């Protein structure tokens, strides 16, 4: 089966790269996935996205808001309550991300096997402890 041809040249590539960098970021995928279920507060998102720091979540949400994918609503209460929600544009990401997630789940084992074969094929002797990679040691030999 021939894969479809994708044109990745010049200006179009640079423009798309900027958008793809945002929506392809691992934290963005997780945050959009959570917000697909409805508005959430910052700390609820942080608890549910394992391993994300407060700073990284702040940067991710700010970037999503800047790109028009998420809204930030501040409620005048004490303490202030802030909810994050997907915009209509952000909602259009749900279907492609579901497809990408399904692909990742389906092919996870195959990818892990390929990584193991790749790593094993490059394993020559014990790990280097002098800061050089195994590849650098082989090339220096």
Coordinates of N, CA and C in Angstrom, one line a residue, residues 6-117:
X6 N 2.8 13.7 1.2 CA 2.6 14.9 2.0 C 3.6 15.9 1.5
X7 N 3.2 17.1 1.2 CA 4.1 18.1 0.7 C 4.5 19.0 1.9
X8 N 5.8 18.9 2.2 CA 6.4 19.7 3.3 C 7.5 20.5 2.8
X9 N 7.2 21.6 2.2 CA 8.2 22.5 1.6 C 8.0 24.0 2.1
X10 N 9.1 24.6 2.2 CA 9.2 26.1 2.4 C 8.3 26.7 3.4
X11 N 7.6 27.8 3.0 CA 6.8 28.6 3.9 C 5.7 27.7 4.6
X12 N 5.1 26.9 3.8 CA 4.0 26.0 4.3 C 4.5 25.2 5.5
X13 N 5.7 24.6 5.3 CA 6.3 23.7 6.3 C 6.6 24.5 7.6
X14 N 7.1 25.7 7.4 CA 7.4 26.5 8.6 C 6.2 26.9 9.4
X15 N 5.2 27.3 8.6 CA 3.9 27.8 9.2 C 3.2 26.6 9.9
X16 N 3.2 25.4 9.3 CA 2.6 24.3 9.9 C 3.4 23.8 11.1
X17 N 4.7 23.9 11.0 CA 5.6 23.5 12.1 C 5.3 24.2 13.4
X18 N 5.0 25.4 13.3 CA 4.6 26.2 14.5 C 3.4 25.7 15.2
X19 N 2.3 25.4 14.4 CA 1.1 24.9 14.9 C 1.2 23.5 15.4
X20 N 1.9 22.7 14.6 CA 2.1 21.3 15.0 C 3.0 21.2 16.3
X21 N 3.9 22.1 16.5 CA 4.7 22.1 17.7 C 3.8 22.3 18.9
X22 N 2.8 23.1 18.8 CA 1.8 23.3 19.9 C 0.9 22.1 20.1
X23 N 0.3 21.6 19.1 CA -0.7 20.6 19.3 C -0.1 19.2 19.4
X24 N 1.2 19.1 19.0 CA 1.9 17.8 19.1 C 2.7 17.6 20.4
X25 N 2.7 18.7 21.2 CA 3.4 18.6 22.5 C 2.7 17.6 23.4
X26 N 3.5 16.9 24.1 CA 2.9 15.8 25.0 C 2.0 16.4 26.0
X27 N 2.3 17.5 26.7 CA 1.5 18.1 27.7 C 0.2 18.6 27.1
X28 N 0.3 19.2 25.9 CA -0.9 19.7 25.2 C -1.9 18.6 24.9
X29 N -1.4 17.5 24.5 CA -2.3 16.3 24.2 C -3.0 15.9 25.5
X30 N -2.3 15.8 26.6 CA -2.9 15.4 27.8 C -4.0 16.4 28.3
X31 N -3.6 17.7 28.3 CA -4.5 18.8 28.7 C -5.7 18.8 27.9
X32 N -5.6 18.8 26.6 CA -6.8 18.9 25.7 C -7.6 17.6 25.9
X33 N -7.0 16.5 26.1 CA -7.8 15.3 26.4 C -8.6 15.4 27.7
X34 N -8.0 16.0 28.7 CA -8.8 16.2 30.0 C -9.9 17.2 29.8
X35 N -9.6 18.3 29.1 CA -10.6 19.4 28.9 C -11.7 19.0 27.9
X36 N -11.5 17.9 27.2 CA -12.6 17.4 26.3 C -13.8 16.9 27.1
X37 N -13.5 16.6 28.4 CA -14.6 16.2 29.3 C -15.4 17.4 30.0
X38 N -14.9 18.6 29.7 CA -15.5 19.8 30.3 C -14.5 20.7 31.0
X39 N -14.9 21.9 31.4 CA -14.1 22.8 32.1 C -13.5 22.2 33.4
X40 N -12.2 22.6 33.7 CA -11.5 22.2 34.9 C -10.7 23.3 35.5
X41 N -10.5 23.2 36.8 CA -9.6 24.1 37.5 C -8.2 23.6 37.3
X42 N -7.3 24.6 37.5 CA -5.8 24.4 37.3 C -5.4 23.2 38.2
X43 N -5.7 23.2 39.5 CA -5.1 22.1 40.3 C -5.7 20.7 40.0
X44 N -7.0 20.7 39.5 CA -7.6 19.4 39.1 C -6.8 18.9 37.8
X45 N -6.5 19.8 36.9 CA -5.7 19.4 35.7 C -4.3 18.9 36.2
X46 N -3.7 19.6 37.1 CA -2.4 19.2 37.5 C -2.4 17.9 38.2
X47 N -3.4 17.6 39.0 CA -3.5 16.3 39.7 C -3.6 15.2 38.7
X48 N -4.4 15.4 37.6 CA -4.7 14.3 36.7 C -3.6 14.1 35.6
X49 N -2.8 15.1 35.4 CA -1.7 15.0 34.4 C -0.5 14.6 35.2
X50 N -0.2 13.4 35.3 CA 1.0 12.9 36.1 C 2.3 13.4 35.6
X51 N 3.1 14.0 36.5 CA 4.5 14.4 36.1 C 4.6 15.8 35.6
X52 N 3.5 16.5 35.5 CA 3.7 17.9 35.0 C 3.9 18.8 36.1
X53 N 4.9 19.7 36.0 CA 5.1 20.7 37.0 C 4.1 21.9 36.9
X54 N 4.0 22.6 37.9 CA 3.1 23.8 37.9 C 3.5 24.7 36.8
X55 N 4.8 25.0 36.7 CA 5.3 25.9 35.7 C 5.0 25.4 34.3
X56 N 5.2 24.1 34.0 CA 4.9 23.6 32.7 C 3.4 23.6 32.4
X57 N 2.6 23.3 33.4 CA 1.2 23.4 33.1 C 0.8 24.9 32.9
X58 N 1.3 25.8 33.6 CA 1.0 27.2 33.3 C 1.4 27.6 31.9
X59 N 2.6 27.2 31.5 CA 3.1 27.5 30.1 C 2.2 26.9 29.1
X60 N 1.8 25.6 29.3 CA 1.0 24.9 28.4 C -0.4 25.6 28.2
X61 N -1.0 25.9 29.4 CA -2.3 26.5 29.3 C -2.3 27.9 28.7
X62 N -1.2 28.6 29.0 CA -1.0 30.0 28.4 C -0.9 29.9 26.9
X63 N -0.1 28.9 26.5 CA 0.1 28.7 25.0 C -1.2 28.3 24.3
X64 N -1.9 27.4 25.0 CA -3.2 27.0 24.4 C -4.2 28.2 24.3
X65 N -4.2 29.0 25.4 CA -5.1 30.2 25.4 C -4.6 31.2 24.3
X66 N -3.3 31.4 24.2 CA -2.8 32.3 23.1 C -3.2 31.8 21.7
X67 N -3.2 30.5 21.5 CA -3.5 29.9 20.2 C -5.0 29.8 20.0
X68 N -5.8 30.2 20.9 CA -7.3 30.2 20.8 C -7.9 28.8 21.0
X69 N -7.2 27.9 21.6 CA -7.7 26.6 21.9 C -8.4 26.4 23.2
X70 N -8.0 27.3 24.2 CA -8.5 27.2 25.5 C -8.9 28.6 26.0
X71 N -10.0 28.6 26.8 CA -10.4 29.9 27.4 C -10.1 29.8 28.9
X72 N -9.8 30.9 29.5 CA -9.5 31.0 30.9 C -10.5 31.9 31.5
X73 N -11.4 31.4 32.4 CA -12.4 32.2 33.0 C -12.1 32.4 34.5
X74 N -12.1 33.7 34.9 CA -11.8 34.0 36.3 C -13.1 34.4 37.0
X75 N -13.5 33.7 38.1 CA -14.7 34.0 38.8 C -14.3 34.9 40.0
X76 N -15.0 36.0 40.2 CA -14.7 36.9 41.3 C -15.2 36.3 42.7
X77 N -14.3 35.5 43.2 CA -14.6 34.9 44.5 C -13.4 35.0 45.4
X78 N -13.5 34.6 46.6 CA -12.3 34.6 47.5 C -12.1 33.2 48.0
X79 N -11.1 32.5 47.7 CA -10.0 32.9 46.7 C -10.6 32.9 45.3
X80 N -10.0 33.5 44.3 CA -10.5 33.6 43.0 C -10.5 32.1 42.4
X81 N -11.5 31.9 41.6 CA -11.7 30.6 41.0 C -11.4 30.8 39.5
X82 N -10.6 29.9 38.9 CA -10.2 30.0 37.5 C -10.5 28.7 36.9
X83 N -11.3 28.7 35.8 CA -11.6 27.5 35.1 C -11.0 27.6 33.7
X84 N -10.6 26.4 33.2 CA -10.1 26.3 31.8 C -11.0 25.4 31.0
X85 N -11.3 25.8 29.8 CA -12.2 25.1 28.9 C -11.7 25.1 27.5
X86 N -12.1 24.1 26.7 CA -11.8 24.2 25.3 C -12.7 25.2 24.6
X87 N -12.1 25.9 23.6 CA -12.9 26.7 22.8 C -13.5 25.8 21.6
X88 N -14.4 26.4 20.8 CA -14.8 25.6 19.7 C -13.7 25.1 18.8
X89 N -12.7 26.0 18.6 CA -11.5 25.5 17.9 C -10.8 24.4 18.6
X90 N -10.6 24.5 19.9 CA -10.0 23.5 20.7 C -10.7 22.2 20.6
X91 N -12.0 22.2 20.5 CA -12.9 21.0 20.4 C -12.6 20.3 19.1
X92 N -12.2 21.0 18.1 CA -11.9 20.3 16.8 C -10.6 19.5 16.9
X93 N -9.8 19.6 17.9 CA -8.6 18.8 18.1 C -9.0 17.4 18.7
X94 N -10.1 17.3 19.3 CA -10.5 16.0 20.1 C -10.4 14.8 19.1
X95 N -11.1 14.9 18.0 CA -11.1 13.7 17.1 C -9.7 13.3 16.6
X96 N -8.9 14.3 16.1 CA -7.6 13.8 15.7 C -6.7 13.3 16.8
X97 N -6.9 13.8 18.0 CA -6.1 13.3 19.1 C -6.6 11.9 19.6
X98 N -7.9 11.7 19.5 CA -8.4 10.3 19.8 C -7.8 9.3 18.8
X99 N -7.7 9.7 17.5 CA -7.1 8.9 16.5 C -5.7 8.6 16.7
X100 N -5.0 9.7 17.1 CA -3.5 9.5 17.4 C -3.3 8.6 18.7
X101 N -4.2 8.8 19.7 CA -4.1 8.0 20.9 C -4.4 6.5 20.6
X102 N -5.4 6.3 19.7 CA -5.7 4.9 19.4 C -4.6 4.3 18.6
X103 N -3.9 5.1 17.7 CA -2.8 4.5 17.0 C -1.7 4.2 18.0
X104 N -1.4 5.1 18.9 CA -0.3 4.8 19.9 C -0.6 3.6 20.7
X105 N -1.8 3.4 21.2 CA -2.2 2.2 22.0 C -2.0 1.0 21.1
X106 N -2.5 1.0 19.9 CA -2.4 -0.2 19.0 C -1.0 -0.6 18.7
X107 N -0.1 0.4 18.5 CA 1.2 0.1 18.1 C 2.3 0.3 19.1
X108 N 1.9 0.5 20.4 CA 2.9 0.7 21.5 C 3.9 -0.5 21.6
X109 N 3.4 -1.7 21.6 CA 4.2 -2.9 21.7 C 5.2 -3.0 20.6
X110 N 4.7 -2.7 19.4 CA 5.6 -2.8 18.2 C 6.7 -1.8 18.2
X111 N 6.3 -0.6 18.6 CA 7.3 0.5 18.7 C 8.4 0.2 19.8
X112 N 7.9 -0.4 20.9 CA 8.8 -0.7 22.0 C 9.8 -1.8 21.5
X113 N 9.3 -2.8 20.8 CA 10.1 -3.9 20.2 C 11.2 -3.3 19.3
X114 N 10.7 -2.4 18.4 CA 11.6 -1.8 17.5 C 12.7 -1.0 18.2
X115 N 12.4 -0.3 19.3 CA 13.4 0.4 20.0 C 14.4 -0.5 20.7
X116 N 13.9 -1.6 21.2 CA 14.8 -2.6 21.8 C 15.7 -3.2 20.8
X117 N 15.2 -3.5 19.6 CA 16.1 -4.0 18.5 C 17.2 -3.0 18.1

